[in-house]
Coordinates of C-alpha atoms and ligand atoms in Angstrom, one line a residue:
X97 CA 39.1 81.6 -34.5
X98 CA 36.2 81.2 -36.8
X99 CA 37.2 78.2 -39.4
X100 CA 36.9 79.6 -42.9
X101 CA 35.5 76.2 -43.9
X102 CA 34.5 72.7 -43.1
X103 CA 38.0 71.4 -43.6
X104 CA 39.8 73.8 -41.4
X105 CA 37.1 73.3 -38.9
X106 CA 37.8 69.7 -38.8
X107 CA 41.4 70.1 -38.4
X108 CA 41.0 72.3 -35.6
X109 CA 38.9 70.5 -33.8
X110 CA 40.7 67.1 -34.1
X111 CA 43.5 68.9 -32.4
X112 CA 41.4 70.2 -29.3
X113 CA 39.8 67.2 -29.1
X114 CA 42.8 64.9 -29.1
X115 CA 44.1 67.2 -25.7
X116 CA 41.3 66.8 -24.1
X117 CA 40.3 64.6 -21.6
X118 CA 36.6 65.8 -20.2
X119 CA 34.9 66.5 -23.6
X120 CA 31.0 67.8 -22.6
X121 CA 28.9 68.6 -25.7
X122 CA 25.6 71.1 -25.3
X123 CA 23.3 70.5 -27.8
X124 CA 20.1 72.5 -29.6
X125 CA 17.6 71.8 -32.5
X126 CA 20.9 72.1 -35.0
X127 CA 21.9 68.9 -34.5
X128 CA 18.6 67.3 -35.3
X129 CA 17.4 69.1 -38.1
X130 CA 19.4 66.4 -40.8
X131 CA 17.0 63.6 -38.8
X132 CA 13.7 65.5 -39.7
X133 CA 13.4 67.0 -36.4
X134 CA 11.7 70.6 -37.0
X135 CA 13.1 73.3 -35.0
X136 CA 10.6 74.7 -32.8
X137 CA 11.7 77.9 -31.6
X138 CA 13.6 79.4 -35.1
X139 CA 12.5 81.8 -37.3
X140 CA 9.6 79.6 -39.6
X141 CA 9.6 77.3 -36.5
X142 CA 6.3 75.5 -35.6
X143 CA 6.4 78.1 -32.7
X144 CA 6.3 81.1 -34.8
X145 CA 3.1 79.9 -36.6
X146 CA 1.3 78.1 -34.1
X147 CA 1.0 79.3 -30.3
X148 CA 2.4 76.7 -27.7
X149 CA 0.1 75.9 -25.3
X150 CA 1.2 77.2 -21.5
X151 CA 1.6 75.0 -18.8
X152 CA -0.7 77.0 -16.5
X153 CA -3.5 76.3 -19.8
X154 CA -2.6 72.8 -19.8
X155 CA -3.1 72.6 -15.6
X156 CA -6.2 74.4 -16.0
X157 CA -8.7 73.4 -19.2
X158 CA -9.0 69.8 -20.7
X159 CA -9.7 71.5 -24.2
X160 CA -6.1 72.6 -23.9
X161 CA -4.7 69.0 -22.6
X162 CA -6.8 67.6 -25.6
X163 CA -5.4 70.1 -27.6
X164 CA -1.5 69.1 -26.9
X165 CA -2.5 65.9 -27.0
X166 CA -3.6 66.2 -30.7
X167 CA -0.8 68.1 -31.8
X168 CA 1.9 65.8 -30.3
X169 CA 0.6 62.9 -31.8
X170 CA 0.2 65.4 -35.2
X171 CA 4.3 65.1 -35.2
X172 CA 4.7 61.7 -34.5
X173 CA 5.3 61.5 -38.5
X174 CA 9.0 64.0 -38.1
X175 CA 9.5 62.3 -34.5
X176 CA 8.4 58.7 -34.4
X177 CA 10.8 57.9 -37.4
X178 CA 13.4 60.0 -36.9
X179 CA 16.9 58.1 -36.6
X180 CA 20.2 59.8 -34.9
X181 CA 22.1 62.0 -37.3
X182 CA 25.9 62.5 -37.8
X183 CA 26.4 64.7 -35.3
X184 CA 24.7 62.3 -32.4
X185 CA 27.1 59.3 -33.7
X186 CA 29.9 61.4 -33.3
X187 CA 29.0 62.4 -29.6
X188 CA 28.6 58.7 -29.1
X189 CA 31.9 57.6 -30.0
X190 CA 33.6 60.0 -28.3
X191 CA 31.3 58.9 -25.3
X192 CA 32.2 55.8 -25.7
X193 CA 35.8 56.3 -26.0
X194 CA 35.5 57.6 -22.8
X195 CA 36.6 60.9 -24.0
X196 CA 32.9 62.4 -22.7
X197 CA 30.9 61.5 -19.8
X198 CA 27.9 62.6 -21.0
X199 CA 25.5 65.1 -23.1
X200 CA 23.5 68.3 -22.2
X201 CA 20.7 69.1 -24.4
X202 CA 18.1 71.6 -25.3
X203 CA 16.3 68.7 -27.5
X204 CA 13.5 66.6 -26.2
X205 CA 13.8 64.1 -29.0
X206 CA 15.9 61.2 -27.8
X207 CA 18.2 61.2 -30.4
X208 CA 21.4 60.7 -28.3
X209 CA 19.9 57.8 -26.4
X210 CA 19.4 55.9 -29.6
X211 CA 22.6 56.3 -31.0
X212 CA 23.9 55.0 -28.0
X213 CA 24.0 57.3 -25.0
X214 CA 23.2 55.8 -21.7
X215 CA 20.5 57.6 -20.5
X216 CA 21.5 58.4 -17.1
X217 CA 24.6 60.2 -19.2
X218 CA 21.7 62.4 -21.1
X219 CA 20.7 65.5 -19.4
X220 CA 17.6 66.5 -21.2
X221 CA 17.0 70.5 -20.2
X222 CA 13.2 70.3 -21.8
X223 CA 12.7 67.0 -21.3
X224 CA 11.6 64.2 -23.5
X225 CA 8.6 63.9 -25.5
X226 CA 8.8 59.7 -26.3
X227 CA 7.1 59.1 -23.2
X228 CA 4.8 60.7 -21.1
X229 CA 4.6 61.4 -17.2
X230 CA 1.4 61.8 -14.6
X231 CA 2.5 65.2 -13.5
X232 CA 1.2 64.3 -10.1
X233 CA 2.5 60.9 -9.1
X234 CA 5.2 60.9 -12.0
X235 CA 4.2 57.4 -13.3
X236 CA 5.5 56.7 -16.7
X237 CA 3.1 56.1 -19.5
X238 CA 3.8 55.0 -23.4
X239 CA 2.4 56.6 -26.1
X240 CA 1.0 54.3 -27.6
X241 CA -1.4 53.6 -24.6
X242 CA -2.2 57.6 -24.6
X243 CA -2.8 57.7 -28.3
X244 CA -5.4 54.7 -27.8
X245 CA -6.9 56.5 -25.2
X246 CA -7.0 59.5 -27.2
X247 CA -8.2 58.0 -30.2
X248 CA -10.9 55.9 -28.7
X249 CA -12.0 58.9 -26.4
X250 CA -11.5 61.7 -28.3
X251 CA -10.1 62.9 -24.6
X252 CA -6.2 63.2 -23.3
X253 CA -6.7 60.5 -20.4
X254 CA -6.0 61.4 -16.6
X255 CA -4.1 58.8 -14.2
X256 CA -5.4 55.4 -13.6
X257 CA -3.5 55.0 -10.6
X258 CA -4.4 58.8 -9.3
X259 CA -6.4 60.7 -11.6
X260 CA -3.7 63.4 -11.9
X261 CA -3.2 64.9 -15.4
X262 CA -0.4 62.9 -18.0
X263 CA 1.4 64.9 -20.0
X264 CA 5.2 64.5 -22.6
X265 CA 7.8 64.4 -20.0
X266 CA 8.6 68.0 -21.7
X267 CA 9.5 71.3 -19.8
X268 CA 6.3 73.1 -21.2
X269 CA 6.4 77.2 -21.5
X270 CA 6.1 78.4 -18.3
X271 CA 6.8 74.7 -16.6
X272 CA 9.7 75.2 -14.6
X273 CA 13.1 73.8 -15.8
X274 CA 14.0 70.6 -13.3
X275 CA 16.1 71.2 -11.2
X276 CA 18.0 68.0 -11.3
X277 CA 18.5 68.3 -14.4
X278 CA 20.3 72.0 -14.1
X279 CA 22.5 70.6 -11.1
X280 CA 23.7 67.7 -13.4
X281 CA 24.1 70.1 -16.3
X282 CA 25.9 72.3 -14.1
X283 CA 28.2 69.6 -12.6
X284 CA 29.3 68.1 -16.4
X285 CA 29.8 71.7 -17.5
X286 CA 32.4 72.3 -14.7
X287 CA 34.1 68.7 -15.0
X288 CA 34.8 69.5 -18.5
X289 CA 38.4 71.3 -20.1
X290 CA 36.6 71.2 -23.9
X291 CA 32.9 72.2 -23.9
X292 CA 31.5 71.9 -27.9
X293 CA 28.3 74.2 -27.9
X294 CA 26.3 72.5 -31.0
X295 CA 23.5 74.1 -33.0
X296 CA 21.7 76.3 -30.2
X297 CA 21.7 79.7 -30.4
X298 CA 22.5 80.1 -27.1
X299 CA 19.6 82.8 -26.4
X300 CA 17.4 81.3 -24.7
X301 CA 18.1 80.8 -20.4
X302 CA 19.3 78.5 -19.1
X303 CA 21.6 77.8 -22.6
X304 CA 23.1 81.0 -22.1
X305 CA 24.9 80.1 -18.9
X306 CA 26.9 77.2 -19.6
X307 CA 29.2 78.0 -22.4
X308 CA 30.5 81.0 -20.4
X309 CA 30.5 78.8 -16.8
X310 CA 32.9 76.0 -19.0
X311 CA 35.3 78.5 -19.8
X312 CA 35.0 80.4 -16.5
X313 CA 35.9 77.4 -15.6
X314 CA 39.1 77.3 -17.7
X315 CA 37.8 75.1 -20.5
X316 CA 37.9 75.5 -23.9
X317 CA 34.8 76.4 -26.0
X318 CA 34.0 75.4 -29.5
X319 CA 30.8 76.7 -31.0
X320 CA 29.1 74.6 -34.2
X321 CA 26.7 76.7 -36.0
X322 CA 25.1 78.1 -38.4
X323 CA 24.2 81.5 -37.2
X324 CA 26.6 83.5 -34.9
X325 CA 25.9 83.5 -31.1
X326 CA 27.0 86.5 -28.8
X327 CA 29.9 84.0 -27.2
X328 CA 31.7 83.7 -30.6
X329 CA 34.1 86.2 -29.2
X330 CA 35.2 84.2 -26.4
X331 CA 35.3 80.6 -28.1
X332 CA 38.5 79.1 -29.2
X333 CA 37.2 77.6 -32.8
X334 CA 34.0 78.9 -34.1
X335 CA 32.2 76.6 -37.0
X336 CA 29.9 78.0 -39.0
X337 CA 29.3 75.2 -41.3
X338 CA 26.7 72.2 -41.8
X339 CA 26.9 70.9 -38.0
X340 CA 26.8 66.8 -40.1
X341 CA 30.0 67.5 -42.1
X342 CA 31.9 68.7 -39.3
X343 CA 31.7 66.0 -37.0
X344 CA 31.6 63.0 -39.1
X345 CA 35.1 62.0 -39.2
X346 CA 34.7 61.6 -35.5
X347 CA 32.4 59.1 -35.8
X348 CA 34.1 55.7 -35.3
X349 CA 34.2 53.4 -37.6
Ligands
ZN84 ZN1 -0.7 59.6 -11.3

């Protein structure tokens, strides 16, 4: 069923929501956008007007770590403010209603830890770009401390403790996705019997997989967003409409 409009959506969704016990949401940029978030990969993206930089150029050149390094702290205006939306404050009561044991998400913002997630119940497909990582001994740095380096420098740093390089703890383009992550993902998607795909298009691998594997898996799927995807035709409510107004009412109060 696709919902005509917000209200029918809400209805609709109240009712699969109130028989279910296993709620597992999958999240994309959509959710985000109301917080100031820009979507990366959409059409007027920042990845459609500026090239990302490839893992393999990041391993390789220090003009391209320095480069990253500049351009991450470039957004730290849209990211270092940004504050969870409606839609993240929804997840969270339902998560803390016990109604949902967790989040999978495309985003790398850390939007549903702050509005309350636990993070061990966040699993972050493209990691997270708050903090940073040495990719070779997987120490954790701040920002703040890179950004010092950086500033003072005019150099991304390497690892005090090992000299290795220290990079977001993002999946870069051509990184490979972490595959602790997947198993986890995979692993909330089959515990759950109502799986609510929110504002990813669902394109781009691994996303694809899990919408179908929940209802495979004989859950129900509801799909919130603005475009269509390709599994519209196999989900049980489809909503179009402003991913914010939808899920408010499920935001406890
Ligand atoms: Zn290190």
């Amino acid at each position: 069923m696709i919902a005509p409009d917000v209200k029918t959506a809400i209805a609709r969704l109240h009712e699969l929501v109130d028989e279910s016990d296993v709620i597992v949401p999958f999240t994309g940029a959509g959710i985000s956008t109301e917080c100031g978030i820009p979507d990366f990969r959409s059409p007027g993206g920042i990845w459609t007007k500026m090239r990302p930089i490839e893992f393999s150029d990041f391993l390789a050149s220090q003009e391209a770590r320095d480069e990253s390094w500049r351009r991450r702290f470039a957004m730290e205006e849209s990211f270092g403010g940004a504050m969870p939306g409606r839609g993240h404050k929804a997840l969270a009561s339902l998560y803390r209603a016990g109604k949902s044991p967790g989040v999978v998400t495309q985003n790398i913002d850390n939007l549903h830890q702050v509005s309350g997630i636990s993070p061990e119940h966040v699993v972050e497909l493209h990691g997270n770009t708050t903090y940073a990582t040495c990719l070779d001994c997987g120490v954790r740095y701040e920002l703040p401390w890179v950004r010092q380096f950086f500033e003072a420098t005019g150099r991304a740093p390497s690892c005090p403790a090992c000299n290795g390089h220290i990079k977001t703890a993002t999946v870069s383009f051509g990184q490979s996705m972490p595959e602790d992550a997947m198993r986890r993902a995979e692993e909330l998607t089959r515990s759950a019997d109502l799986f609510i795909a929110i504002g990813s298009s669902l394109v781009v691998w691994p996303a694809a997989g899990f919408p179908l594997m929940a209802k495979r898996n004989g859950a129900r799927l509801v799909i919130i967003n603005r475009d269509p995807t390709e599994f519209d035709d196999f989900a049980d409510l489809v909503a179009p409409q402003d991913i914010g107004s939808v899920l408010e009412p499920f935001i406890a109060r």
